[in-house]
Each structure stands twice: as structure tokens, then as C-alpha cells.
Coordinates of C-alpha atoms in Angstrom, one line a residue:
X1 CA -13.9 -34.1 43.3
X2 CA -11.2 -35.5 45.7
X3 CA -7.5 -34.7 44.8
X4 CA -5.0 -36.9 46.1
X5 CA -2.4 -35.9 48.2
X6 CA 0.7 -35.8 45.6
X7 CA -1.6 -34.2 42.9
X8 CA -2.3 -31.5 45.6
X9 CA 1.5 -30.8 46.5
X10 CA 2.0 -31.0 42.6
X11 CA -0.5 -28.0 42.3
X12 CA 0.9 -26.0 45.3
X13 CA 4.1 -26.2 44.3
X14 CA 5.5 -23.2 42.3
X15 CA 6.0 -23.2 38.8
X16 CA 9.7 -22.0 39.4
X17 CA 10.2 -25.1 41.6
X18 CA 8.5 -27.2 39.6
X19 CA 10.9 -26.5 36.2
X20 CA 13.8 -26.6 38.8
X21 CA 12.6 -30.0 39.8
X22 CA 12.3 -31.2 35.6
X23 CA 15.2 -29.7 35.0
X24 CA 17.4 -31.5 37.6
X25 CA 15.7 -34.9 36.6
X26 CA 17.1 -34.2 32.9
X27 CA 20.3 -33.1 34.0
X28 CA 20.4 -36.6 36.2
X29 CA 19.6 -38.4 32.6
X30 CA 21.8 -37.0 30.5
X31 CA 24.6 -37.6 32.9
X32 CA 23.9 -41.5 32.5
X33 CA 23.0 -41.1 28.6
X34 CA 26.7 -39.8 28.9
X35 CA 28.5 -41.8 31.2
X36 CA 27.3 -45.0 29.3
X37 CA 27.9 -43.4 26.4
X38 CA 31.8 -42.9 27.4
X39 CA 31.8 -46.5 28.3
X40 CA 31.0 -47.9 25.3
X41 CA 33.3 -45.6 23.4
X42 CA 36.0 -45.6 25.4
X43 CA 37.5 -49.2 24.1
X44 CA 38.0 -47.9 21.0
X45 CA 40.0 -45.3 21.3
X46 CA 42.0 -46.8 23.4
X47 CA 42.7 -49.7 20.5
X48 CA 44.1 -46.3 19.0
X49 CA 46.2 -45.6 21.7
X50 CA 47.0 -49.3 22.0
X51 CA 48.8 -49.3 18.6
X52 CA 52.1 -47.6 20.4
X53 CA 54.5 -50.1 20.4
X54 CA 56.0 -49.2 24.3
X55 CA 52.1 -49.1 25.5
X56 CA 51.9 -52.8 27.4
X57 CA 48.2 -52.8 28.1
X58 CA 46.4 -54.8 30.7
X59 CA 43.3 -56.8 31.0
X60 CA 40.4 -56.3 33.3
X61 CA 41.1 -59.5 34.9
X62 CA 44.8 -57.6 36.7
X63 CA 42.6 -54.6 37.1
X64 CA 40.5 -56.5 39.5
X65 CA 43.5 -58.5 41.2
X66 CA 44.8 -54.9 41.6
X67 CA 41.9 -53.5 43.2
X68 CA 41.6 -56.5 45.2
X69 CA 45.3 -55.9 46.5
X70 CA 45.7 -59.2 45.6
X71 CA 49.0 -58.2 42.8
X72 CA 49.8 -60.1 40.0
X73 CA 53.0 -61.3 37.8
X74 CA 53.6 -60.3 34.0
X75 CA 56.5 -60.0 32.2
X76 CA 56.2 -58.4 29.1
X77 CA 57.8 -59.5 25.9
X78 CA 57.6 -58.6 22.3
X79 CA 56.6 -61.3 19.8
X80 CA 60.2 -61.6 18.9
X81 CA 60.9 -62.9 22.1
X82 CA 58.5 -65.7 22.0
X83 CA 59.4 -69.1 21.0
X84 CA 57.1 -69.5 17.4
X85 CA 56.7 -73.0 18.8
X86 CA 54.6 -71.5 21.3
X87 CA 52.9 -69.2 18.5
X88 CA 52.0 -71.9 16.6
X89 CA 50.8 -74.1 19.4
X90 CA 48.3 -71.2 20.7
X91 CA 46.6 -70.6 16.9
X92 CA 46.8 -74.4 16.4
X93 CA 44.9 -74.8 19.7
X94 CA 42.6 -71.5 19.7
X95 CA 42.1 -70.2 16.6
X96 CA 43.3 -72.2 13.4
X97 CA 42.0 -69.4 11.2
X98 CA 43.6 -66.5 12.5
X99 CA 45.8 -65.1 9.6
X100 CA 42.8 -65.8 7.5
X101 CA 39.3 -63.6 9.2
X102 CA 38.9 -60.3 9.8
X103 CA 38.4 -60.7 13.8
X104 CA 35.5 -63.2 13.8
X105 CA 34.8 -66.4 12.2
X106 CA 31.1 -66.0 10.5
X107 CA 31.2 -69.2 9.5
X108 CA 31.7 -70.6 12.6
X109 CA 30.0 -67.5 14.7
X110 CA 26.9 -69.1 12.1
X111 CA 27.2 -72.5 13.0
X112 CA 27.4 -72.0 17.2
X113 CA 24.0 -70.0 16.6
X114 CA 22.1 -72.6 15.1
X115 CA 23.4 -74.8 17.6
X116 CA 22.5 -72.5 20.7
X117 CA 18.6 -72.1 18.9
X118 CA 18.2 -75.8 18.2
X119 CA 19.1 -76.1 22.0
X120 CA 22.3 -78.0 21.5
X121 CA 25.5 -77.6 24.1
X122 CA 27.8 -75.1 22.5
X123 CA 31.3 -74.8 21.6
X124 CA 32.9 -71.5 22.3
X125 CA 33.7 -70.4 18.8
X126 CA 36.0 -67.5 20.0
X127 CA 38.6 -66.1 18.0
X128 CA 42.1 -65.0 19.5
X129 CA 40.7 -61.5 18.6
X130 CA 37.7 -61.9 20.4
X131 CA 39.5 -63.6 23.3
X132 CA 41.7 -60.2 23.4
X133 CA 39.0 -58.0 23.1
X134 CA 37.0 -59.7 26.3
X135 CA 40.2 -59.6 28.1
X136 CA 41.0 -56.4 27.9
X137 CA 37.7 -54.0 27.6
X138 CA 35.3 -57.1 28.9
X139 CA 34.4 -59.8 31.7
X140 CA 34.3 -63.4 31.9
X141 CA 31.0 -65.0 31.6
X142 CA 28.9 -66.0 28.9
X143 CA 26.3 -63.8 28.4
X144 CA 24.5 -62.4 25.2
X145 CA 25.5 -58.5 26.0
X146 CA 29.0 -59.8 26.2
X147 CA 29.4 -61.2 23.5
X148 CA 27.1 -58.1 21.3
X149 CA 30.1 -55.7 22.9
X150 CA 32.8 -58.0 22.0
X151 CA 32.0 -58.7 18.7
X152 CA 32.7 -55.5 17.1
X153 CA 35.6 -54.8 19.4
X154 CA 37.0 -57.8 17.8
X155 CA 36.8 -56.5 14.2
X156 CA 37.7 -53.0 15.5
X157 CA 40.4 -54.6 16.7
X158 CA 41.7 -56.5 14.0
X159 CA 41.2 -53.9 11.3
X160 CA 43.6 -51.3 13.6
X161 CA 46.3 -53.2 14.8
X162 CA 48.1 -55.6 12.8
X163 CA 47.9 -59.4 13.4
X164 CA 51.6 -59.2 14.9
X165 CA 50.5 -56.6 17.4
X166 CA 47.0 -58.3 17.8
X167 CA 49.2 -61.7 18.8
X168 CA 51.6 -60.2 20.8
X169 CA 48.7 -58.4 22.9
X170 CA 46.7 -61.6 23.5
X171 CA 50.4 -63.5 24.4
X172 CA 50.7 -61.1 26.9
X173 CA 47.3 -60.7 28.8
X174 CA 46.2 -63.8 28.6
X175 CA 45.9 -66.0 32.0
X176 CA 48.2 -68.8 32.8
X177 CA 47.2 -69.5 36.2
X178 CA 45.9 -67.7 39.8
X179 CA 47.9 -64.4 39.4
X180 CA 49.9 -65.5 36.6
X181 CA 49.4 -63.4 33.3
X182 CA 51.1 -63.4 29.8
X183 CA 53.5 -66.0 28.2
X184 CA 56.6 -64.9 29.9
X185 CA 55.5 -65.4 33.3
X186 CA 54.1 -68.6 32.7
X187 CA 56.6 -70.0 30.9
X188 CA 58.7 -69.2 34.1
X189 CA 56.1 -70.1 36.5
X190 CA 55.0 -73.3 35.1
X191 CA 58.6 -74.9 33.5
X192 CA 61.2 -72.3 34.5
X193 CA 62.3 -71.2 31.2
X194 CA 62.1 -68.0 29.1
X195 CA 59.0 -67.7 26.7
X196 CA 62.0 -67.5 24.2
X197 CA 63.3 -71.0 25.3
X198 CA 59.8 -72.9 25.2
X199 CA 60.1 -76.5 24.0
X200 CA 57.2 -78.0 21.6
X201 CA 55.9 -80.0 24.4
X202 CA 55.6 -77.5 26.5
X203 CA 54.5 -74.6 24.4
X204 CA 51.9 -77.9 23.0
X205 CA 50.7 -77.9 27.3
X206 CA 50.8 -74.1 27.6
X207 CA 48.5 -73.6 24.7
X208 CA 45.7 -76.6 26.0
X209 CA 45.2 -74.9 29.2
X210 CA 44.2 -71.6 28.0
X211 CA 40.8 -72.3 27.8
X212 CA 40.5 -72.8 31.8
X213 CA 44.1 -71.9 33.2
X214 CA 42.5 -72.1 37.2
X215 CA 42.3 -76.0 36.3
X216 CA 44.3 -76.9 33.7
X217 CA 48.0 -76.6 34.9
X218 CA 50.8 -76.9 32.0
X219 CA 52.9 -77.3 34.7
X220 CA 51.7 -80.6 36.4
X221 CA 49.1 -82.0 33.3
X222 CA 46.8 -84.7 33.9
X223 CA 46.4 -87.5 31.2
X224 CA 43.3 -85.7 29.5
X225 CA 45.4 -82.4 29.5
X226 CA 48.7 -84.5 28.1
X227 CA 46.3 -86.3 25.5
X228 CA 45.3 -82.5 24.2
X229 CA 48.7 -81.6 24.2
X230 CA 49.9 -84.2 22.0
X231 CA 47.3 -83.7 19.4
X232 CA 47.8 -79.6 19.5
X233 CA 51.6 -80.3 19.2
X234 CA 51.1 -82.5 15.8
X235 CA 49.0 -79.6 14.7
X236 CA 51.4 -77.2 15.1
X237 CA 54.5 -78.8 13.1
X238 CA 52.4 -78.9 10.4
X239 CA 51.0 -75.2 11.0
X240 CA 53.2 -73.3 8.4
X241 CA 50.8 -72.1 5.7
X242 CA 48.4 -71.1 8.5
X243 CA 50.6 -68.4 10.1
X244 CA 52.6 -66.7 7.4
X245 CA 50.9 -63.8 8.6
X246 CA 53.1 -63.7 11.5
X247 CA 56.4 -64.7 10.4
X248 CA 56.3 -64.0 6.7

């Protein structure tokens, strides 16, 4: 009977070797079982650590502008210091149900899914939780992972920190342009004034171009952008009962 060549160096070899050679290749997979492991634990405990008042955390989108030398401008500011107007324009705009879920809409989440399996074009159904939760511990993109990892982060997130904290985490990471992250920044970037000092209008233009701040400008709107604007800043005077969670 002919033995092939690997079976005969797999015979010569000693039997110390051989558990020497086993053992290695376990070690190797437990050091992946652990390093991914530590990845997808890691996000939550840092939504622990998060819930320190004087801890201004960033996203992974000025991670990678860091890495890439490329720097970045935020400002951070508490949620006192931003204009409500601006408050209410961003949950009129993103998330109308805010003060009212736990971190995701099901009803919604329900309603994008039979959509996306009937084969229709989707809407993106994220919640400001979920948006925070991508921003911070995720990437951009849509993808079906994603969105498994960011689900629970979401309610993770929602059930540790309180929806002030939650809001004024978002208001703070969140994208207003090339470079140009949290409310502060872009209220000074895009119309020169405080976040504190933020008109209805432009809170209303700020809040529309969230969903694609590369090519939406607040500061220089186009008429489709103005158009949202105006219908976002209607929304948003009559917005009380929807964010008493916030300012009760």
C-alpha cells in the first residue's frame, strides 16, 4: 500500500512533536475565540464607563480621521448648552419616538423587514440610540452583521444611561460635515453661532442634513434641503409632549 508523502512525515514525526504541534494550533484558536470575544464585549462596558459625566467619548468615525492624521473639530457641550430648538429639531427629524421606546422601534424595526423580504427599497428605521451606538462601537454601511451588533447595543444603551445622557452623547458625536463633529462645532462651522444660540431655522437645516452631512450642507441648503427644513421646523414647534423626557 502506497503512503503519501504528508501521511509519511505525519508517521515519522515524534509523538512529542506532534502534541507540540496540536497544542500550538489550540493555543492559536483560543487566542481568536478570545480576541473576538473581547471585541464584542468590550462596548458594553465601556457604556458603563460612558455614564461618567466628564467622560466625552468619541465615535469611530474621529478614530479613523485620527489614525489617518487627518484631525478633526469637536467642541463638547452639555445638553444644557444646546439650544432645545435644536433638540427638538433632531427627534422631530430622526426619531419622533424617542422619549417613548426602549432603544429600538419594533414596530417600525417590524415593518422595514417585511419591506426588505417583499424586496421593496427601504427606509432606514434607525433610532437616535441606534445611530449612537453605530457611531461610537460600529461602522458605516448597511450590512446585516451591523445592524445584529447594533441592535442590542442600542437597548444596552438605553437601559444604562438616561435619555438626557443618551441625547447629549449622540449631539455630540454625530457628523456635521468633512471633519466636523458634534453640535457645537457645527453650529460654528456652518452659521457661526454657539449650539446655545441656534435659531429654529437653523437648528430645522442642522437637523435635515444628518442623515448624509458629506452632501447635505446646513450651511449653504439647496431647495430640496430648505423644503425638509421647513417641514422638520413645523414639527418641532409642536414637539412638546414628545420630549418631556428631556426637559421635564
Amino acid at each position: 500500500m502506497d503512503i503519501s508523502p504528508e501521511r509519511e512525515d505525519s508517521i515519522a514525526m515524534p509523538a512529542h512533536r506532534r502534541l507540540f504541534a496540536w497544542l500550538r494550533s489550540r493555543s492559536i484558536m483560543t487566542r481568536i475565540v478570545l480576541a473576538t470575544a473581547g471585541f464584542l464585549i468590550l462596548p458594553y462596558v465601556l457604556i458603563f464607563v460612558y455614564l461618567i459625566p466628564f467622560i466625552h467619548p468619541v465615535s469611530t468615525l474621529m478614530l479613523r480621521d485620527i489614525v489617518l492624521l487627518r484631525g478633526y473639530d469637536r467642541q463638547w457641550v452639555s445638553l444644557d448648552d444646546i439650544s432645545p430648538v435644536l433638540v427638538q429639531s433632531v427627534m422631530m427629524s430622526e426619531d419622533g419616538q424617542y422619549c417613548f421606546h426602549g432603544g429600538v422601534d419594533w414596530g417600525e424595526m417590524q415593518e422595514l423587514v417585511a419591506e426588505t423580504l417583499d424586496g421593496e427599497a427601504t427606509r432606514g428605521g434607525s433610532t437616535i440610540p441606534m445611530q449612537t451606538a453605530k457611531n461610537l462601537f460600529l461602522w458605516n454601511g448597511r450590512s446585516f452583521v451591523r445592524k445584529a451588533l447594533e441592535l442590542p447595543l442600542a437597548v444596552a444603551s438605553d437601559l444604562v444611561w438616561t435619555k438626557r445622557r443618551l441625547m447629549e452623547i449622540y449631539l455630540n458625536i454625530a457628523e456635521w460635515g468633512p471633519g466636523i463633529y458634534g453640535i457645537e462645532a457645527a453650529a460654528r462651522y456652518h452659521f457661526k453661532v454657539p449650539a446655545s444660540k441656534l435659531s429654529r431655522r437653523q437648528a430645522a437645516l442642522l437637523a435635515v442634513s444628518l442623515p448624509n452631512p458629506i452632501d447635505r450642507n446646513a450651511g449653504k441648503p439647496r431647495r430640496g434641503l430648505r423644503s425638509l427644513a421647513s417641514v422638520i421646523e413645523r414639527r418641532a414647534q409642536g414637539s412638546g409632549d414628545y420630549i418631556r423626557c428631556l426637559y421635564d
